[in-house]
PDB file of N, CA and C in Angstrom:
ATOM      1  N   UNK Z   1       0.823  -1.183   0.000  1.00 85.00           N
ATOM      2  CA  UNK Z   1       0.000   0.000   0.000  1.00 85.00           C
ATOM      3  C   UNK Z   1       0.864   1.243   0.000  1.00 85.00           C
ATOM      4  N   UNK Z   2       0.133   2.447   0.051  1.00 88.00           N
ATOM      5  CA  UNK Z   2       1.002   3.789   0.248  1.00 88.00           C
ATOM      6  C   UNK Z   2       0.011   4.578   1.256  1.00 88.00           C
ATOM      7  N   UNK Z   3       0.777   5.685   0.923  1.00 91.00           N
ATOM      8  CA  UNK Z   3       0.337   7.148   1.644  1.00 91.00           C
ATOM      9  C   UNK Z   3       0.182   7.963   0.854  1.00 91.00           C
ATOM     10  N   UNK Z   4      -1.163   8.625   0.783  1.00 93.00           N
ATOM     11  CA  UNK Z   4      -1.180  10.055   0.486  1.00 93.00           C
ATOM     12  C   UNK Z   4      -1.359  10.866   0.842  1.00 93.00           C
ATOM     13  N   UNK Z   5      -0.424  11.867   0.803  1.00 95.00           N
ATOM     14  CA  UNK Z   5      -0.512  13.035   1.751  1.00 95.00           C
ATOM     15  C   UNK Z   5      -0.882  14.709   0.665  1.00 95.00           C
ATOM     16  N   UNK Z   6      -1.662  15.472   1.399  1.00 95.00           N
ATOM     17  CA  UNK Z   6      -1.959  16.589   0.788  1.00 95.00           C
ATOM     18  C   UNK Z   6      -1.738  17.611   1.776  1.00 95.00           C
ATOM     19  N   UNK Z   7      -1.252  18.769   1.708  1.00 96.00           N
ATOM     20  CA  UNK Z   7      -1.288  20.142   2.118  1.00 96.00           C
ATOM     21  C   UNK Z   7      -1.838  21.315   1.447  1.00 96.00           C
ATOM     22  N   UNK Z   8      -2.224  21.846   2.647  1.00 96.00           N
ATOM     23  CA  UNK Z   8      -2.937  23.206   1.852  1.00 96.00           C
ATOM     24  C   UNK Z   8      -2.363  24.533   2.862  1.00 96.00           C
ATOM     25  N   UNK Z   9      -2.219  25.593   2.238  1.00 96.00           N
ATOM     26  CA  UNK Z   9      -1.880  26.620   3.141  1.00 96.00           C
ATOM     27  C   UNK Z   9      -3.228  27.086   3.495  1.00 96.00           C
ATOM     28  N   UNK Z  10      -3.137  27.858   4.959  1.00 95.00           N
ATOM     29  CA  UNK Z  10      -4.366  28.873   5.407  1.00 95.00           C
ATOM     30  C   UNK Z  10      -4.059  30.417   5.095  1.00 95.00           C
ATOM     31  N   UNK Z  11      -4.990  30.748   6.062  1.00 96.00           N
ATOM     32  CA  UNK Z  11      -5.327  32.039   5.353  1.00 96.00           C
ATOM     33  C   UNK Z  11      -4.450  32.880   6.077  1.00 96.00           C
ATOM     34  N   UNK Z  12      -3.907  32.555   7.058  1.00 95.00           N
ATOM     35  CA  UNK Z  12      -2.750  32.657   8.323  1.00 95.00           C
ATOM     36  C   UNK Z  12      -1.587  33.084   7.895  1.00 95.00           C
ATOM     37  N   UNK Z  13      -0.877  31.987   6.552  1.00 95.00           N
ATOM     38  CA  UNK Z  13      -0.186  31.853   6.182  1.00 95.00           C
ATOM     39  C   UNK Z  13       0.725  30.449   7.227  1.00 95.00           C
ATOM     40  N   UNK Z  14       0.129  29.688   7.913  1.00 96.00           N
ATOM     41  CA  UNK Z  14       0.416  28.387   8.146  1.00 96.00           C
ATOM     42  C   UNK Z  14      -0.154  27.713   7.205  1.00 96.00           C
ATOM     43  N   UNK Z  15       0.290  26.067   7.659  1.00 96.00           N
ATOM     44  CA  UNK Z  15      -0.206  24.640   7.013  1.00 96.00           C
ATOM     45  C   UNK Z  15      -0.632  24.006   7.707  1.00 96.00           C
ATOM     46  N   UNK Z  16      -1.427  23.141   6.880  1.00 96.00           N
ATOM     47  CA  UNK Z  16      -1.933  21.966   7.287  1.00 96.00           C
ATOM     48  C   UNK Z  16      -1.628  20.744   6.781  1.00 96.00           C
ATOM     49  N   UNK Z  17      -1.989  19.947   7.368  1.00 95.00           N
ATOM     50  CA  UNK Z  17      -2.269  18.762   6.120  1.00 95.00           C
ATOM     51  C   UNK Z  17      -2.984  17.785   6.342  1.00 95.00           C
ATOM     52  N   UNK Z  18      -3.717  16.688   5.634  1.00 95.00           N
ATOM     53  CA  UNK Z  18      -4.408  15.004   5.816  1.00 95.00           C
ATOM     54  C   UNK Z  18      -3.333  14.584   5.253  1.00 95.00           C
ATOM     55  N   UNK Z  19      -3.957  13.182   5.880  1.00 94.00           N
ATOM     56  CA  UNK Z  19      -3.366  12.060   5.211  1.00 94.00           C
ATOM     57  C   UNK Z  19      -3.832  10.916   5.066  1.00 94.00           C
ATOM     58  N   UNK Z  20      -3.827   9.870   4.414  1.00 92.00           N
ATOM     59  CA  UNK Z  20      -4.875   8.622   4.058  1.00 92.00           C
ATOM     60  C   UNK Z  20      -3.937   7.758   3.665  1.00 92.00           C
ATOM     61  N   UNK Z  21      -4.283   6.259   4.417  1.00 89.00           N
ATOM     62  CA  UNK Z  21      -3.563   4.967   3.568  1.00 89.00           C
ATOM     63  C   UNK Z  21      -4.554   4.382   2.963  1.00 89.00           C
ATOM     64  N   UNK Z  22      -4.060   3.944   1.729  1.00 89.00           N
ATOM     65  CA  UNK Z  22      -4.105   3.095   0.633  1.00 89.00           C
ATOM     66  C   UNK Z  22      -3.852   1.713   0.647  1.00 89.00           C
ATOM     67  N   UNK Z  23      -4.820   1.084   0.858  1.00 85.00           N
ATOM     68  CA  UNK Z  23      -4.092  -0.373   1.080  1.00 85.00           C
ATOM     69  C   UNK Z  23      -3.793  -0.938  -0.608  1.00 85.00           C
ATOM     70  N   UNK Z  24      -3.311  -2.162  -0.642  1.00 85.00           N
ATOM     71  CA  UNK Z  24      -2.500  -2.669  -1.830  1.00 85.00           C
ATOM     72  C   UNK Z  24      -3.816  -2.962  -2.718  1.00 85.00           C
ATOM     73  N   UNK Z  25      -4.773  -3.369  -2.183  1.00 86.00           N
ATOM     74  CA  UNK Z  25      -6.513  -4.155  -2.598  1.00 86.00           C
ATOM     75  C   UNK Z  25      -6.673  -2.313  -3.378  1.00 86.00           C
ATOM     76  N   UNK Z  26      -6.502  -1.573  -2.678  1.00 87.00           N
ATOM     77  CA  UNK Z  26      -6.986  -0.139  -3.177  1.00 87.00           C
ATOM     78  C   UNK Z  26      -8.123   0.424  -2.476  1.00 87.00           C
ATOM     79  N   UNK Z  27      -8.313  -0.093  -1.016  1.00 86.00           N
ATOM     80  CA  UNK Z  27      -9.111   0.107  -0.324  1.00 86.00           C
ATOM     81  C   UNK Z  27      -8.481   1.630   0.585  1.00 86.00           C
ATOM     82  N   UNK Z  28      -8.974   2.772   0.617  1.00 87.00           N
ATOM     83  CA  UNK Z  28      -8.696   3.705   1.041  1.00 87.00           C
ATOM     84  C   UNK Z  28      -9.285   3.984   2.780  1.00 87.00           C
ATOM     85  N   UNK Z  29      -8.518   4.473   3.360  1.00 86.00           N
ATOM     86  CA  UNK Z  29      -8.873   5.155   5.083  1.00 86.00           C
ATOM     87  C   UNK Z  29      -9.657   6.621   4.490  1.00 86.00           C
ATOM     88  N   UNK Z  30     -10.166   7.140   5.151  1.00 89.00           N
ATOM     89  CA  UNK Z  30     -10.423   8.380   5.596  1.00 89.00           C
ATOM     90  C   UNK Z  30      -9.514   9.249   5.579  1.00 89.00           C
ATOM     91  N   UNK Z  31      -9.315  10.892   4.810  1.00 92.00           N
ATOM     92  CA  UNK Z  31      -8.729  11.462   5.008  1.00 92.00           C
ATOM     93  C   UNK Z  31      -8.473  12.074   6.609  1.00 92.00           C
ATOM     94  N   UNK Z  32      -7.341  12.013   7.481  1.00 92.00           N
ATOM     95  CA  UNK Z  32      -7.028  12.413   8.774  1.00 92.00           C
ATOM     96  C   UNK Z  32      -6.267  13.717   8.784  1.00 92.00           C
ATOM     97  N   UNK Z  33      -6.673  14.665   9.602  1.00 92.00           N
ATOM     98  CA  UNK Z  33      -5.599  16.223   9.991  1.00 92.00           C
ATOM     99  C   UNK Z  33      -4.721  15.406  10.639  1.00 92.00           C
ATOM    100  N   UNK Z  34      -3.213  15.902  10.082  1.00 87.00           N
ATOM    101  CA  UNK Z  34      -2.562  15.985  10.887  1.00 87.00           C
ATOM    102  C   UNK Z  34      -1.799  16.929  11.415  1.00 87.00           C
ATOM    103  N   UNK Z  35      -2.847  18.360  11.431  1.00 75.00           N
ATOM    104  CA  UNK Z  35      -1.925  19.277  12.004  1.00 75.00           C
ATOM    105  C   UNK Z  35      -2.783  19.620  13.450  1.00 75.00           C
ATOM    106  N   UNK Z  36      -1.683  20.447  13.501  1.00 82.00           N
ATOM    107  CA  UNK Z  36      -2.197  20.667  15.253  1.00 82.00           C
ATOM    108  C   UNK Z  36      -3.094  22.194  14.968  1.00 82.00           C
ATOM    109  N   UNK Z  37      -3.442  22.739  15.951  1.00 85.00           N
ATOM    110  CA  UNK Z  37      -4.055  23.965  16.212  1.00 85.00           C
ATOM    111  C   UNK Z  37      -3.263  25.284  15.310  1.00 85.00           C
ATOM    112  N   UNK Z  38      -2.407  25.427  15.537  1.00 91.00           N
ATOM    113  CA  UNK Z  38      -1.394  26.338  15.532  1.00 91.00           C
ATOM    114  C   UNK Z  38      -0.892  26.168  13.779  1.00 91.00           C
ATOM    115  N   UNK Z  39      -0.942  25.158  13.317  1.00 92.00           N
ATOM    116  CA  UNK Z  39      -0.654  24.905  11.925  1.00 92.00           C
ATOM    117  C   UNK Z  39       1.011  25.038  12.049  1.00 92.00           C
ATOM    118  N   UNK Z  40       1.568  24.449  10.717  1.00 95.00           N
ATOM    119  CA  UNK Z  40       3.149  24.349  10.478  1.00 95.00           C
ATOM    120  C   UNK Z  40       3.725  25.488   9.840  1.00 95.00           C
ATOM    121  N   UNK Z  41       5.049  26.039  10.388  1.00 95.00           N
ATOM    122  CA  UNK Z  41       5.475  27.029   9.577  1.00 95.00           C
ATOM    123  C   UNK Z  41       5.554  26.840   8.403  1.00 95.00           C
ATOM    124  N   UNK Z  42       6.134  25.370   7.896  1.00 95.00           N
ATOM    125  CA  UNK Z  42       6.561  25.487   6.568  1.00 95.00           C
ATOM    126  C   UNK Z  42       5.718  24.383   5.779  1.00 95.00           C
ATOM    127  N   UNK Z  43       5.434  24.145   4.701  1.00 96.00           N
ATOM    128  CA  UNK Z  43       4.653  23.003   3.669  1.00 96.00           C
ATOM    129  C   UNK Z  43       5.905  21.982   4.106  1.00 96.00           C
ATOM    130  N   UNK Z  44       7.294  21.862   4.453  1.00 96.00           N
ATOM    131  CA  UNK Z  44       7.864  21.047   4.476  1.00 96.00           C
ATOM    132  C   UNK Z  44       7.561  20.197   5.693  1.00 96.00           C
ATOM    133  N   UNK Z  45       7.127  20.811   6.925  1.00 95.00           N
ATOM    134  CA  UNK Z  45       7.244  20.366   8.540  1.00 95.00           C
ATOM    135  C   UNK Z  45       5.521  19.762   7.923  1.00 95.00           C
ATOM    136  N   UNK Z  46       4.485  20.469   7.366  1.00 94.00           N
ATOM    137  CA  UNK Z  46       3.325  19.771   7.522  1.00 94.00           C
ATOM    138  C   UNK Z  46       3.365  18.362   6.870  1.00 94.00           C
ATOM    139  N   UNK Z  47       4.178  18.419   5.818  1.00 95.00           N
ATOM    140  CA  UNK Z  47       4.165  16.969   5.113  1.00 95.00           C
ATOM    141  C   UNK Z  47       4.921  15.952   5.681  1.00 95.00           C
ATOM    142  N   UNK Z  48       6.187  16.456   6.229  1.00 94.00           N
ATOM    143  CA  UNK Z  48       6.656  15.318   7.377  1.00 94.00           C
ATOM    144  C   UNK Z  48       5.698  14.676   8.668  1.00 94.00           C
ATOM    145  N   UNK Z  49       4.627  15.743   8.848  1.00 93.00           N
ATOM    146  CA  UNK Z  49       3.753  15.191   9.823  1.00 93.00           C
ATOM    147  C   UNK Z  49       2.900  14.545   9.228  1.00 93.00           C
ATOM    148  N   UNK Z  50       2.359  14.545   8.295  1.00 93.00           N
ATOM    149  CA  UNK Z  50       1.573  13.893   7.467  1.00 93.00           C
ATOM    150  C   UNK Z  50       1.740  12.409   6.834  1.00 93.00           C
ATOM    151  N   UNK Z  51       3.671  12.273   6.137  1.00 93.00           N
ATOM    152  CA  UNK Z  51       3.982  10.841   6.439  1.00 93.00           C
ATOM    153  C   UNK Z  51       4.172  10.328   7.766  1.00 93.00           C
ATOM    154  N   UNK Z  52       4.142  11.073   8.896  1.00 93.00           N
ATOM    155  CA  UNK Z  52       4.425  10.011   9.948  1.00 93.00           C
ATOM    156  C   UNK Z  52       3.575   9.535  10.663  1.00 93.00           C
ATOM    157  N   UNK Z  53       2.033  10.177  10.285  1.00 91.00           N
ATOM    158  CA  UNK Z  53       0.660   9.689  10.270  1.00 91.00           C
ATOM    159  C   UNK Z  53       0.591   9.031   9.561  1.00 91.00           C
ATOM    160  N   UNK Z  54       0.739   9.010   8.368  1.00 90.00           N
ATOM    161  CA  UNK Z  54       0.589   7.882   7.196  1.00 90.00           C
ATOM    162  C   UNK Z  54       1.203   6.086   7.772  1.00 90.00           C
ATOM    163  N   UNK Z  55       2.204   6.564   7.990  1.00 90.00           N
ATOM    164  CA  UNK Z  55       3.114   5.486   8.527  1.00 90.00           C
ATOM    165  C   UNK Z  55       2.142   4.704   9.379  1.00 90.00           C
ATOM    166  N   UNK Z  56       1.972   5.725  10.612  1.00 89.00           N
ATOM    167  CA  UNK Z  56       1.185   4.898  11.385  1.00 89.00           C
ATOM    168  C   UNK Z  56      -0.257   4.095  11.367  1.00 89.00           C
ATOM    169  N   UNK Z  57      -1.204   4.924  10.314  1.00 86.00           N
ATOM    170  CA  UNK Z  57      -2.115   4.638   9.763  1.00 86.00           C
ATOM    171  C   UNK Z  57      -1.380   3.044   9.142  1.00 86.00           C
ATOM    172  N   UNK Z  58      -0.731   2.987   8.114  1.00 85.00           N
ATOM    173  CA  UNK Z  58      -0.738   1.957   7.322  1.00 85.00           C
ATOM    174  C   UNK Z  58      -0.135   0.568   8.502  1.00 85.00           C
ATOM    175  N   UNK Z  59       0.485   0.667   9.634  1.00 87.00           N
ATOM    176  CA  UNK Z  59       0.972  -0.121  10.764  1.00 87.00           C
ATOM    177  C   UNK Z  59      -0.443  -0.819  11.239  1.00 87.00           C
ATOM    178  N   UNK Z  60      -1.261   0.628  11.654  1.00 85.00           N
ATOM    179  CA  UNK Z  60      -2.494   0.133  12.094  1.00 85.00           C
ATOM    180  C   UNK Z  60      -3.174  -0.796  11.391  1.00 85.00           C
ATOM    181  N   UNK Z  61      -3.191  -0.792   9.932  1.00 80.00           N
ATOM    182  CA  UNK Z  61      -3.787  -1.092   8.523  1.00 80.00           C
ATOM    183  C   UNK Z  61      -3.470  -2.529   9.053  1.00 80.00           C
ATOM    184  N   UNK Z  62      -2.432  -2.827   8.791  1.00 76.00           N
ATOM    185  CA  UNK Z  62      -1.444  -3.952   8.808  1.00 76.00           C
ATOM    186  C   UNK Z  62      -2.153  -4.824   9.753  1.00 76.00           C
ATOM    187  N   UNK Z  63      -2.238  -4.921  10.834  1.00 73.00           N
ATOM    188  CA  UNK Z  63      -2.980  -5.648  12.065  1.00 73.00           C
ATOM    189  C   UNK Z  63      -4.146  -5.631  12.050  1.00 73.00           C
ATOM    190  N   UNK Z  64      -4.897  -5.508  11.306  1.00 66.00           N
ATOM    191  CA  UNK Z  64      -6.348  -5.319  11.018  1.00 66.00           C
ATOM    192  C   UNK Z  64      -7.051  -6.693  10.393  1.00 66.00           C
ATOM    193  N   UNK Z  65      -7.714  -7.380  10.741  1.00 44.00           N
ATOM    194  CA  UNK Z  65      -8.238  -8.200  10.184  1.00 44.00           C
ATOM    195  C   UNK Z  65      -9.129  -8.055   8.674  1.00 44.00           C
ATOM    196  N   UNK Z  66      -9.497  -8.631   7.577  1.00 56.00           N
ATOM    197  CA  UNK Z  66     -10.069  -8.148   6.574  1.00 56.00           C
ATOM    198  C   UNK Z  66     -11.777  -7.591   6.922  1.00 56.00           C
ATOM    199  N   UNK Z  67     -12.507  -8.478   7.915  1.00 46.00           N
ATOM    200  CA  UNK Z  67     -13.626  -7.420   8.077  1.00 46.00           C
ATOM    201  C   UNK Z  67     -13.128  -6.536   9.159  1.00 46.00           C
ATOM    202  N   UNK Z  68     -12.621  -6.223   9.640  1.00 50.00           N
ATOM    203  CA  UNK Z  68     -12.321  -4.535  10.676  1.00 50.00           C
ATOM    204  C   UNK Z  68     -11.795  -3.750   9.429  1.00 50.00           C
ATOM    205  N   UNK Z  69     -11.357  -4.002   8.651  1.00 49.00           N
ATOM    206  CA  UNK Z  69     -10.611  -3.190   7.233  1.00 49.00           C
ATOM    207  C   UNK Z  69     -11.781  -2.661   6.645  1.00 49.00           C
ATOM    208  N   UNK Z  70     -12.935  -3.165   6.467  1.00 50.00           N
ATOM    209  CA  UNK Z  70     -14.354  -2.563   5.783  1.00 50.00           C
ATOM    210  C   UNK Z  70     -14.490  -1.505   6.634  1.00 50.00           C
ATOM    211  N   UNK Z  71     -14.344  -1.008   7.673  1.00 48.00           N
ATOM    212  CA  UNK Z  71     -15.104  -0.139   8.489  1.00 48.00           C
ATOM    213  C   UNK Z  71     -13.964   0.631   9.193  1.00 48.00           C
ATOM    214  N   UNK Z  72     -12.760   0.364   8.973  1.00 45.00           N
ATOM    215  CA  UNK Z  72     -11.286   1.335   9.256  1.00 45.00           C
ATOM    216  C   UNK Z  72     -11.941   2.640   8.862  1.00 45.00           C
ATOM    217  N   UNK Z  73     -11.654   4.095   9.583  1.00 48.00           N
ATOM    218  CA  UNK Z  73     -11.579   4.745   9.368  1.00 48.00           C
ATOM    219  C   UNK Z  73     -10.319   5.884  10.089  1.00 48.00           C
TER     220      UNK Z  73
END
């Protein structure tokens, strides 16, 4: 599977970002924030937070039985 990660700037001039795993079947999670309150200075710091949600998302993925995988979010 993978990760996809998206950022968007605010109106602040911080970031944000989601992130969603992809399993290998092509079964998708829910897009997740992974920013905090305060948002990231840079598009670079939000997307590092974003794969390391991803990461964990797809770990979680991993240990999941195939029906708990229908209803992962």
């Amino acid at each position: 599977g993978w990760v996809d990660v998206r950022t968007k700037r605010r109106r602040d001039k911080r970031w944000e970002c989601e992130c969603r795993f992809v399993s290998p079947g092509g079964k998708c999670s829910s897009w997740i924030s992974a920013a905090s309150a305060e948002g990231y200075v840079s598009r670079e710091l939000a997307f590092s937070a974003g794969i390391l949600l991803g990461r964990e998302l797809a770990a979680r993925y991993a240990v999941l039985t195939p029906v708990e995988t229908t209803t992962y979010q």
